[in-house]
Tab-separated table of C-alpha atoms in Angstrom:
chain	number	residue	atom	x	y	z
X	726	MET	CA	111.625	35.488	-177.609
X	727	SER	CA	111.055	37.022	-181.051
X	728	THR	CA	112.106	39.853	-183.240
X	729	TYR	CA	108.916	41.711	-183.089
X	730	ASP	CA	105.406	41.421	-181.345
X	731	GLN	CA	103.836	42.195	-184.691
X	732	GLY	CA	104.910	41.498	-188.373
X	733	GLY	CA	105.155	38.703	-190.671
X	734	GLY	CA	104.539	35.016	-190.292
X	735	ALA	CA	107.313	34.244	-187.673
X	736	GLU	CA	106.247	37.169	-185.489
X	737	SER	CA	102.577	36.597	-185.724
X	738	ILE	CA	103.082	32.879	-184.736
X	739	ALA	CA	105.123	33.687	-181.565
X	740	TRP	CA	102.756	36.463	-180.458
X	741	ARG	CA	99.645	34.197	-180.854
X	742	LEU	CA	101.174	31.355	-179.009
X	743	SER	CA	101.915	33.637	-176.136
X	744	GLU	CA	98.532	35.239	-176.162
X	745	HIS	CA	96.876	31.824	-176.107
X	746	TYR	CA	98.900	30.641	-173.298
X	747	ARG	CA	97.778	33.579	-171.214
X	748	ARG	CA	94.054	32.694	-172.221
X	749	ARG	CA	94.412	29.262	-170.735
X	750	GLY	CA	95.796	30.596	-167.507
X	751	HIS	CA	99.568	30.453	-167.867
X	752	ASP	CA	101.875	33.368	-167.160
X	753	SER	CA	103.389	34.259	-170.459
X	754	ALA	CA	105.704	37.250	-171.457
X	755	MET	CA	107.072	37.892	-174.827
X	756	VAL	CA	110.442	39.663	-175.131
X	757	VAL	CA	111.208	41.306	-178.525
X	758	GLY	CA	114.032	42.926	-180.257
X	759	GLU	CA	111.724	45.803	-181.105
X	760	LYS	CA	108.163	46.413	-179.538
X	761	VAL	CA	105.719	47.611	-182.188
X	762	GLY	CA	102.346	47.296	-180.329
X	763	GLU	CA	100.950	48.386	-176.857
X	764	ASP	CA	100.491	44.979	-175.285
X	765	PRO	CA	101.765	45.167	-171.628
X	766	HIS	CA	102.954	41.575	-171.775
X	767	VAL	CA	105.310	42.438	-174.538
X	768	ILE	CA	108.685	43.548	-173.314
X	769	PRO	CA	111.517	45.131	-175.369
X	770	LEU	CA	115.016	43.502	-174.786
X	771	SER	CA	116.445	46.818	-174.330
X	772	GLN	CA	114.962	47.082	-170.840
X	773	ALA	CA	117.499	44.497	-169.806
X	774	SER	CA	120.429	46.708	-170.909
X	775	ALA	CA	122.936	48.023	-168.354
X	776	HIS	CA	122.746	51.238	-170.398
X	777	HIS	CA	119.016	51.270	-170.521
X	778	GLU	CA	118.524	55.047	-170.392
X	779	THR	CA	120.624	55.671	-173.433
X	780	HIS	CA	119.222	52.767	-175.352
X	781	SER	CA	115.663	53.784	-174.402
X	782	SER	CA	116.374	57.315	-175.750
X	783	ILE	CA	117.680	55.945	-179.076
X	784	ALA	CA	114.600	53.593	-179.245
X	785	ARG	CA	112.173	56.440	-178.693
X	786	PHE	CA	113.872	58.594	-181.314
X	787	SER	CA	113.812	55.768	-183.808
X	788	ARG	CA	110.131	55.256	-183.309
X	789	THR	CA	109.645	59.079	-183.749
X	790	LEU	CA	111.540	58.850	-187.193
X	791	SER	CA	109.465	55.734	-188.124
X	792	SER	CA	106.291	57.975	-188.483
X	793	TYR	CA	108.163	59.750	-191.228
X	794	GLU	CA	109.028	56.545	-193.321
X	795	GLY	CA	107.406	56.992	-196.718
X	796	ARG	CA	107.381	60.742	-196.554
X	797	LEU	CA	111.104	61.595	-196.171
X	798	ARG	CA	113.945	59.831	-198.018
X	799	GLY	CA	116.439	58.136	-196.087
X	800	ILE	CA	114.560	57.480	-192.777
X	801	TRP	CA	114.730	53.898	-192.912
X	802	ARG	CA	118.564	53.891	-193.291
X	803	MET	CA	118.848	56.435	-190.345
X	804	ARG	CA	116.780	54.176	-188.138
X	805	ARG	CA	118.848	51.233	-188.977
X	806	TRP	CA	122.073	53.027	-188.317
X	807	LEU	CA	120.868	54.378	-185.042
X	808	GLU	CA	119.530	50.861	-183.762
X	809	ALA	CA	122.576	48.858	-185.064
X	810	TYR	CA	125.553	51.200	-184.391
X	811	VAL	CA	124.757	54.043	-182.094
X	812	ALA	CA	123.075	51.907	-179.648
X	813	HIS	CA	125.549	49.031	-180.186
X	814	PRO	CA	128.800	50.631	-181.660
X	815	ASP	CA	130.744	47.390	-181.684
X	816	ASN	CA	128.525	46.132	-184.489
X	817	TRP	CA	129.896	48.707	-186.935
X	818	TRP	CA	133.175	46.744	-187.014
X	819	GLU	CA	131.206	43.424	-187.417
X	820	THR	CA	129.590	44.992	-190.391
X	821	CYS	CA	132.784	45.997	-191.939
X	822	LEU	CA	133.979	42.364	-191.709
X	823	GLY	CA	130.678	40.869	-192.950
X	824	ARG	CA	129.996	39.217	-189.687
X	825	ASP	CA	126.477	38.549	-187.958
X	826	HIS	CA	125.932	41.249	-185.296
X	827	PHE	CA	126.209	39.543	-181.795
X	828	HIS	CA	127.117	42.742	-179.739
X	829	PHE	CA	123.775	42.947	-177.818
X	830	PRO	CA	124.899	42.856	-174.155
X	831	GLU	CA	121.377	43.086	-172.836
X	832	THR	CA	120.648	39.460	-174.071
X	833	TRP	CA	122.861	38.183	-171.059
X	834	ARG	CA	120.265	39.793	-168.588
X	835	LEU	CA	117.289	38.321	-170.557
X	836	LEU	CA	115.910	36.394	-167.755
X	837	GLU	CA	115.999	39.384	-165.352
X	838	LEU	CA	113.023	40.770	-167.451
X	839	SER	CA	110.734	38.120	-165.965
X	840	PRO	CA	108.949	39.048	-162.543
X	841	ALA	CA	109.293	35.360	-161.544
X	842	ASP	CA	111.739	32.695	-162.546
X	843	PRO	CA	110.437	31.338	-165.839
X	844	ASP	CA	110.039	27.526	-166.354
X	845	ILE	CA	110.691	27.554	-170.092
X	846	LEU	CA	112.454	29.833	-172.532
X	847	HIS	CA	111.040	29.519	-175.948
X	848	CYS	CA	112.995	31.385	-178.787
X	849	HIS	CA	111.721	32.141	-182.308
X	850	ASN	CA	113.704	34.083	-184.845
X	851	LEU	CA	116.882	35.164	-183.304
X	852	HIS	CA	118.050	37.311	-186.277
X	853	GLY	CA	117.132	40.805	-187.354
X	854	GLY	CA	113.691	41.365	-189.106
X	855	TRP	CA	112.650	43.450	-192.084
X	856	LEU	CA	112.534	46.490	-189.820
X	857	SER	CA	115.993	46.289	-188.053
X	858	ARG	CA	118.172	43.929	-190.146
X	859	GLY	CA	121.145	44.421	-188.029
X	860	GLY	CA	119.872	41.873	-185.337
X	861	TYR	CA	119.044	42.177	-181.640
X	862	PHE	CA	120.230	38.844	-179.858
X	863	ASP	CA	123.644	37.857	-178.971
X	864	LEU	CA	123.831	34.118	-179.971
X	865	ARG	CA	126.910	33.652	-177.570
X	866	ALA	CA	124.502	33.862	-174.691
X	867	LEU	CA	122.724	30.815	-175.761
X	868	PRO	CA	124.957	28.203	-174.085
X	869	GLU	CA	124.524	30.083	-170.566
X	870	LEU	CA	120.712	30.444	-171.195
X	871	CYS	CA	120.129	26.876	-171.869
X	872	ARG	CA	122.227	25.851	-169.001
X	873	THR	CA	120.046	27.992	-166.831
X	874	ILE	CA	116.616	27.183	-168.199
X	875	PRO	CA	115.166	24.549	-170.645
X	876	THR	CA	115.330	26.140	-173.930
X	877	ILE	CA	113.393	25.626	-177.066
X	878	ILE	CA	114.197	27.094	-180.412
X	879	THR	CA	111.314	27.158	-183.138
X	880	LEU	CA	113.100	27.741	-186.561
X	881	HIS	CA	110.953	29.544	-189.152
X	882	ASP	CA	113.913	29.772	-191.642
X	883	THR	CA	117.497	28.590	-192.015
X	884	TRP	CA	119.454	31.479	-190.639
X	885	LEU	CA	120.760	29.528	-187.627
X	886	LEU	CA	122.321	26.921	-190.084
X	887	SER	CA	123.997	29.170	-192.566
X	888	GLY	CA	126.823	31.832	-192.774
X	889	HIS	CA	124.352	34.451	-193.278
X	890	CYS	CA	121.090	33.867	-195.273
X	891	ALA	CA	117.645	33.204	-194.073
X	892	TYR	CA	116.884	30.772	-196.868
X	893	THR	CA	119.629	29.091	-198.767
X	894	LEU	CA	117.762	28.937	-202.216
X	895	GLY	CA	119.425	25.654	-203.337
X	896	CYS	CA	122.902	26.394	-202.197
X	897	GLU	CA	124.376	23.636	-200.017
X	898	ARG	CA	127.418	25.273	-198.702
X	899	TRP	CA	125.885	25.497	-195.259
X	900	LYS	CA	126.412	21.812	-194.886
X	901	THR	CA	130.269	22.105	-195.116
X	902	GLY	CA	131.218	25.516	-193.859
X	903	CYS	CA	129.884	28.259	-196.242
X	904	GLY	CA	132.603	30.688	-197.528
X	905	HIS	CA	132.759	31.853	-201.090
X	906	CYS	CA	129.163	32.870	-200.950
X	907	PRO	CA	127.278	33.142	-204.221
X	908	ASP	CA	124.940	35.687	-203.042
X	909	LEU	CA	125.673	38.121	-200.194
X	910	SER	CA	122.423	39.983	-200.965
X	911	ILE	CA	120.113	37.316	-199.688
X	912	TYR	CA	118.266	38.512	-196.655
X	913	PRO	CA	119.788	39.310	-194.192
X	914	ALA	CA	122.277	40.732	-196.588
X	915	ILE	CA	126.042	41.389	-195.556
X	916	SER	CA	128.547	43.657	-197.301
X	917	ARG	CA	131.566	41.471	-197.289
X	918	ASP	CA	131.889	37.635	-197.298
X	919	GLY	CA	132.292	36.612	-193.749
X	920	THR	CA	130.094	33.711	-194.060
X	921	ALA	CA	132.786	31.163	-193.327
X	922	GLU	CA	133.581	32.771	-190.096
X	923	ASN	CA	129.868	33.346	-189.329
X	924	TRP	CA	129.320	29.637	-189.907
X	925	GLN	CA	132.229	28.538	-187.561
X	926	ARG	CA	131.157	30.972	-184.795
X	927	LYS	CA	127.727	29.409	-184.800
X	928	ARG	CA	128.949	26.045	-184.854
X	929	ASP	CA	131.153	26.592	-181.829
X	930	ILE	CA	128.323	28.102	-179.991
X	931	TYR	CA	125.965	25.308	-180.637
X	932	ALA	CA	128.768	22.895	-179.485
X	933	ALA	CA	128.254	24.200	-175.983
X	934	CYS	CA	124.458	23.992	-176.096
X	935	ARG	CA	121.788	21.488	-175.305
X	936	LEU	CA	118.471	22.611	-176.932
X	937	TYR	CA	115.154	21.461	-177.794
X	938	VAL	CA	114.170	22.265	-181.431
X	939	SER	CA	110.985	22.449	-183.318
X	940	THR	CA	110.028	23.210	-186.944
X	941	PRO	CA	106.713	23.766	-188.645
X	942	SER	CA	107.561	21.356	-191.429
X	943	ARG	CA	109.399	18.030	-191.774
X	944	TRP	CA	111.461	19.659	-194.600
X	945	LEU	CA	113.038	22.193	-192.214
X	946	LEU	CA	113.718	19.531	-189.474
X	947	HIS	CA	115.624	17.594	-192.139
X	948	GLN	CA	117.683	20.481	-192.928
X	949	VAL	CA	118.379	20.943	-189.258
X	950	GLU	CA	119.383	17.205	-188.765
X	951	GLN	CA	122.066	17.788	-191.575
X	952	SER	CA	123.468	21.062	-189.861
X	953	ILE	CA	125.902	22.417	-187.373
X	954	LEU	CA	122.877	22.606	-184.949
X	955	ALA	CA	122.211	18.919	-184.965
X	956	PRO	CA	124.777	18.000	-182.210
X	957	ALA	CA	123.053	20.363	-179.729
X	958	ILE	CA	119.671	18.995	-180.107
X	959	ILE	CA	118.106	16.969	-177.208
X	960	GLU	CA	114.824	16.505	-178.977
X	961	GLY	CA	113.512	17.700	-182.156
X	962	ARG	CA	109.864	17.963	-183.083
X	963	VAL	CA	107.710	18.915	-186.158
X	964	ILE	CA	104.786	21.141	-184.840
X	965	PRO	CA	102.909	22.834	-187.828
X	966	ASN	CA	101.806	26.411	-187.667
X	967	GLY	CA	98.207	27.047	-186.649
X	968	VAL	CA	95.713	29.666	-187.751
X	969	ASP	CA	92.841	31.190	-185.690
X	970	LEU	CA	89.793	29.267	-187.049
X	971	SER	CA	87.345	31.816	-185.500
X	972	HIS	CA	88.617	34.412	-188.068
X	973	PHE	CA	89.789	32.223	-190.925
X	974	CYS	CA	86.790	30.085	-191.883
X	975	PRO	CA	84.436	29.583	-194.887
X	976	GLY	CA	82.136	32.575	-195.441
X	977	SER	CA	79.735	34.156	-197.966
X	978	GLN	CA	81.748	35.205	-201.161
X	979	ARG	CA	79.027	37.663	-202.058
X	980	ALA	CA	79.018	39.256	-198.653
X	981	ALA	CA	82.851	39.372	-198.541
X	982	ARG	CA	83.081	40.989	-202.030
X	983	THR	CA	80.635	43.751	-200.954
X	984	ALA	CA	82.409	44.389	-197.688
X	985	ARG	CA	85.654	44.893	-199.667
X	986	GLY	CA	84.190	46.699	-202.517
X	987	LEU	CA	85.123	43.903	-205.084
X	988	PRO	CA	83.118	43.137	-208.254
X	989	GLN	CA	80.617	40.344	-207.961
X	990	ASP	CA	81.102	39.088	-211.628
X	991	ALA	CA	84.941	38.804	-211.654
X	992	ALA	CA	87.066	35.755	-211.355
X	993	ILE	CA	89.435	36.705	-208.416
X	994	LEU	CA	92.717	35.266	-207.686
X	995	LEU	CA	94.514	36.204	-204.460
X	996	PHE	CA	98.239	36.247	-203.549
X	997	VAL	CA	99.212	37.350	-199.971
X	998	ALA	CA	102.897	38.298	-199.387
X	999	ASN	CA	104.776	40.907	-197.242
X	1000	LEU	CA	106.247	43.236	-199.779
X	1001	ALA	CA	105.249	40.915	-202.474
X	1002	LYS	CA	107.079	42.463	-205.542
X	1003	SER	CA	110.362	42.960	-203.884
X	1004	ASN	CA	110.427	39.793	-201.506
X	1005	MET	CA	113.326	37.722	-202.830
X	1006	PHE	CA	111.792	34.490	-201.384
X	1007	LYS	CA	108.347	34.968	-203.132
X	1008	ASP	CA	107.798	34.794	-206.727
X	1009	TYR	CA	105.411	37.614	-207.567
X	1010	ARG	CA	106.560	37.458	-211.357
X	1011	THR	CA	105.185	33.940	-211.787
X	1012	VAL	CA	101.805	34.929	-210.102
X	1013	GLU	CA	101.658	38.114	-212.463
X	1014	ARG	CA	102.270	35.792	-215.514
X	1015	CYS	CA	99.827	33.223	-214.290
X	1016	ALA	CA	97.099	36.035	-214.092
X	1017	ILE	CA	97.980	37.456	-217.648
X	1018	THR	CA	97.838	33.915	-219.153
X	1019	THR	CA	94.566	33.144	-217.376
X	1020	ALA	CA	92.911	36.340	-218.613
X	1021	ALA	CA	94.023	35.618	-222.076
X	1022	ARG	CA	92.695	31.850	-222.201
X	1023	TYR	CA	89.627	32.263	-220.057
X	1024	GLN	CA	87.331	34.828	-221.490
X	1025	HIS	CA	84.091	33.881	-219.520
X	1026	ARG	CA	84.797	36.714	-216.815
X	1027	LYS	CA	87.236	39.358	-216.139
X	1028	VAL	CA	90.280	38.159	-214.250
X	1029	LEU	CA	91.167	40.087	-211.286
X	1030	LEU	CA	94.450	39.298	-209.279
X	1031	LEU	CA	94.591	40.946	-205.804
X	1032	VAL	CA	98.145	41.309	-204.361
X	1033	LEU	CA	97.656	41.745	-200.618
X	1034	GLY	CA	100.836	43.082	-198.768
X	1035	GLU	CA	102.073	45.347	-201.459
X	1036	GLN	CA	101.160	49.025	-202.596
X	1037	GLY	CA	101.249	50.389	-206.231
X	1038	GLU	CA	99.264	51.495	-209.211
X	1039	PRO	CA	97.213	48.700	-210.784
X	1040	LEU	CA	98.484	46.820	-213.699
X	1041	VAL	CA	95.838	46.469	-216.525
X	1042	PHE	CA	96.066	43.986	-219.232
X	1043	GLU	CA	93.561	42.253	-221.729
X	1044	ASN	CA	90.552	40.951	-219.824
X	1045	GLY	CA	92.037	41.622	-216.500
X	1046	GLU	CA	94.255	43.463	-214.030
X	1047	VAL	CA	96.354	43.351	-210.926
X	1048	GLN	CA	95.347	45.444	-207.846
X	1049	PHE	CA	97.734	45.925	-205.069
X	1050	ILE	CA	96.372	46.275	-201.462
X	1051	ALA	CA	98.279	47.247	-198.278
X	1052	PHE	CA	99.179	44.758	-195.585
X	1053	GLN	CA	96.114	44.267	-193.429
X	1054	ARG	CA	96.572	43.764	-189.569
X	1055	ASP	CA	92.957	43.145	-188.891
X	1056	ALA	CA	92.354	39.358	-189.131
X	1057	ASN	CA	88.608	39.886	-190.021
X	1058	ILE	CA	89.382	42.119	-192.948
X	1059	LEU	CA	92.177	39.627	-194.083
X	1060	ALA	CA	89.803	36.720	-193.970
X	1061	GLN	CA	87.289	38.713	-195.975
X	1062	TYR	CA	89.792	38.907	-198.771
X	1063	TYR	CA	90.264	35.099	-198.799
X	1064	GLN	CA	86.373	34.520	-198.716
X	1065	ALA	CA	85.955	36.995	-201.649
X	1066	ALA	CA	88.402	35.100	-203.905
X	1067	ASP	CA	87.843	31.989	-206.188
X	1068	VAL	CA	91.390	30.624	-205.919
X	1069	TYR	CA	94.553	31.341	-203.888
X	1070	VAL	CA	97.825	31.383	-205.875
X	1071	HIS	CA	101.224	31.136	-204.079
X	1072	ALA	CA	104.390	31.199	-205.914
X	1073	ALA	CA	107.582	31.051	-203.927
X	1074	LYS	CA	111.385	30.459	-204.424
X	1075	SER	CA	111.720	29.196	-200.891
X	1076	ASP	CA	108.954	28.975	-198.083
X	1077	THR	CA	109.053	27.026	-194.847
X	1078	PHE	CA	105.363	26.717	-194.131
X	1079	PRO	CA	103.582	29.889	-195.017
X	1080	ASN	CA	100.773	31.016	-192.901
X	1081	THR	CA	98.904	32.427	-195.964
X	1082	VAL	CA	98.421	29.018	-197.443
X	1083	LEU	CA	96.991	27.752	-194.177
X	1084	GLU	CA	94.711	30.904	-193.969
X	1085	ALA	CA	93.421	30.346	-197.514
X	1086	LEU	CA	92.621	26.659	-196.756
X	1087	ALA	CA	90.892	27.470	-193.603
X	1088	CYS	CA	88.740	29.804	-195.523
X	1089	GLY	CA	87.700	27.062	-197.826
X	1090	LEU	CA	89.759	28.333	-200.889
X	1091	PRO	CA	91.515	25.834	-203.106
X	1092	VAL	CA	95.190	26.507	-203.303
X	1093	ILE	CA	97.663	26.426	-206.326
X	1094	ALA	CA	101.233	26.742	-205.137
X	1095	THR	CA	104.715	26.006	-206.093
X	1096	ALA	CA	106.134	22.686	-204.798
X	1097	VAL	CA	109.054	24.019	-202.856
X	1098	ASP	CA	110.339	23.298	-199.199
X	1099	GLY	CA	107.548	22.814	-196.787
X	1100	ILE	CA	104.533	23.832	-199.000
X	1101	PRO	CA	103.842	20.226	-200.214
X	1102	GLU	CA	103.225	19.211	-196.572
X	1103	GLN	CA	100.390	21.779	-196.610
X	1104	ILE	CA	98.461	20.853	-199.707
X	1105	GLU	CA	96.848	17.486	-200.507
X	1106	GLU	CA	97.288	17.107	-204.431
X	1107	SER	CA	93.932	17.188	-206.132
X	1108	ARG	CA	91.941	17.278	-202.796
X	1109	SER	CA	92.756	20.705	-201.312
X	1110	GLY	CA	94.689	22.214	-204.176
X	1111	TYR	CA	97.386	21.783	-206.724
X	1112	LEU	CA	101.246	21.848	-206.727
X	1113	VAL	CA	103.237	23.044	-209.694
X	1114	GLN	CA	106.888	23.453	-210.231
X	1115	ALA	CA	108.756	26.595	-209.325
X	1116	GLY	CA	108.392	29.315	-211.917
X	1117	ASP	CA	106.075	27.391	-213.922
X	1118	ALA	CA	103.376	30.063	-214.711
X	1119	ASP	CA	101.706	28.166	-217.560
X	1120	THR	CA	100.870	25.121	-215.544
X	1121	MET	CA	99.682	27.436	-212.565
X	1122	ALA	CA	97.337	29.143	-215.106
X	1123	SER	CA	96.007	25.816	-216.537
X	1124	ARG	CA	95.133	24.716	-212.911
X	1125	VAL	CA	93.554	28.123	-212.149
X	1126	ILE	CA	91.401	27.789	-215.452
X	1127	GLN	CA	90.408	24.251	-214.501
X	1128	LEU	CA	88.948	25.491	-211.195
X	1129	LEU	CA	87.371	28.527	-212.716
X	1130	SER	CA	85.632	26.458	-215.333
X	1131	SER	CA	83.983	24.118	-212.840
X	1132	GLU	CA	82.212	25.559	-209.947
X	1133	GLY	CA	81.508	21.973	-208.531
X	1134	LEU	CA	85.267	21.165	-208.325
X	1135	ARG	CA	85.980	24.481	-206.802
X	1136	THR	CA	83.356	24.058	-204.270
X	1137	SER	CA	84.177	20.346	-203.546
X	1138	MET	CA	88.020	21.237	-203.252
X	1139	GLY	CA	87.242	24.322	-201.047
X	1140	THR	CA	85.195	22.302	-198.600
X	1141	THR	CA	87.979	19.654	-198.384
X	1142	ALA	CA	90.515	22.521	-197.847
X	1143	ALA	CA	88.459	23.879	-194.969
X	1144	ASP	CA	88.026	20.357	-193.302
X	1145	ILE	CA	91.963	19.596	-193.640
X	1146	ALA	CA	92.684	23.000	-192.060
X	1147	SER	CA	90.269	22.450	-189.333
X	1148	ARG	CA	91.507	19.028	-188.342
X	1149	SER	CA	95.361	19.682	-188.805
X	1150	PHE	CA	96.250	23.558	-188.738
X	1151	GLY	CA	94.113	25.286	-186.117
X	1152	ILE	CA	95.889	27.429	-183.711
X	1153	GLN	CA	94.404	25.360	-180.522
X	1154	ARG	CA	96.129	22.496	-181.927
X	1155	GLN	CA	99.387	24.074	-182.148
X	1156	VAL	CA	99.068	25.613	-178.747
X	1157	GLN	CA	98.232	22.231	-177.097
X	1158	ALA	CA	101.194	20.479	-178.721
X	1159	TYR	CA	103.561	23.054	-177.373
X	1160	LEU	CA	102.112	23.067	-173.797
X	1161	ASP	CA	102.158	19.220	-173.726
X	1162	TRP	CA	105.975	19.421	-174.748
X	1163	TYR	CA	106.657	22.060	-172.171
X	1164	GLU	CA	105.278	19.719	-169.404
X	1165	GLN	CA	107.231	16.715	-170.802
X	1166	ILE	CA	110.398	18.788	-170.879
X	1167	LEU	CA	109.849	20.063	-167.216
X	1168	ASP	CA	109.120	16.515	-165.931
X	1169	SER	CA	112.309	15.115	-167.722
X	1170	SER	CA	114.418	18.192	-166.304
X	1171	GLN	CA	113.084	17.667	-162.785
X	1172	LEU	CA	113.959	13.801	-162.973
X	1173	ALA	CA	117.493	14.803	-164.264
X	1174	GLY	CA	117.777	17.151	-161.331
X	1175	GLN	CA	116.711	14.537	-158.847
X	1176	SER	CA	119.150	12.025	-160.282
X	1177	ALA	CA	122.017	14.428	-160.131
X	1178	HIS	CA	121.168	15.329	-156.422
X	1179	ALA	CA	121.048	11.614	-155.522
X	1180	CYS	CA	124.599	11.204	-157.191
């Protein structure tokens, strides 16, 4: 269960897991709030709707409108209005009250979408995504679902723990009840402060649940253990995200630069983030200042910062520039950008366990990143990269210059990074960890059922 079948980190993780389960001979279907691709194993949740014909017509019209995004103003807002309010009119009132959207009746018929009775329900993000921020899943169905089938939730952010936001950005009101929210604009934004009521609704729902919970980082599991979700947990595990090492692996820098049309003699820094400049959880400004400072202090080569996941005119400054590159779906092309770079720089205000850091490590690229949330669990200080304080562009630039000035250090650190990624962050390791857990859950469920029958 996921928001989309294609998209950012959480969506790509869910889709890759489902795909790899099928490769290993398991029956695996992916149910999504909005289907983007053409994979026949991906099923839109709208197919479970009792008003399927009406909902499908709206979905088709919305997809038609999506082709005009970027060419006609207001298309995104029209799509959101159609999907959130015309298909589910009760959500209009929820929006007025600042409540999370829960009116998605198709959620209650979710299990009917499977051609056979499933053994496990594995949920990923249950809130709306960047394309349909109004949501897609009725959280009130969760108690019934987990009574019917063993249910795992993998958290990729903290939305399930809070009154509205996907990342709390240092606020700790989520521990005690939210309310008087300091920032309603944090994604997913709400127009009125209904955070206290949202928090209470979630708490009451979880009180009737028994769930298995996983997180990609110890940091996030620690957050969960302090939250309203904690009493519902049967077992919690940390299972790190994995990357496909057949795509993301060390390669020839010269060949990669030639393939992507990049200069051979430049010092290339790379930052990968969806909508990097406007993404409130990343910190593009720190990366930009880092590049400008590096270029001013390091005069041996021109400094080129590539920002992948964003579009716009280049930013030119003394001895360097920033180039923006559109989001790349092709994993081989994306890997070439990592292989072409000298250093990967990742600045964030909040980040659970970013795939981009893992991809950079796997490609043998030293990483310099801000020490927030789960990122310190990805980087071994002075071995695979360096950690700096959030917003500290000067220290980030100093570390970049240190690596650019020593090819031996850069090569050694890159080799270590690739080795660590190969041992700890491969997709096969993540897949096996979940399959082993599924088996243990099913065995314990079967034993519990036998005990109940004997009584």
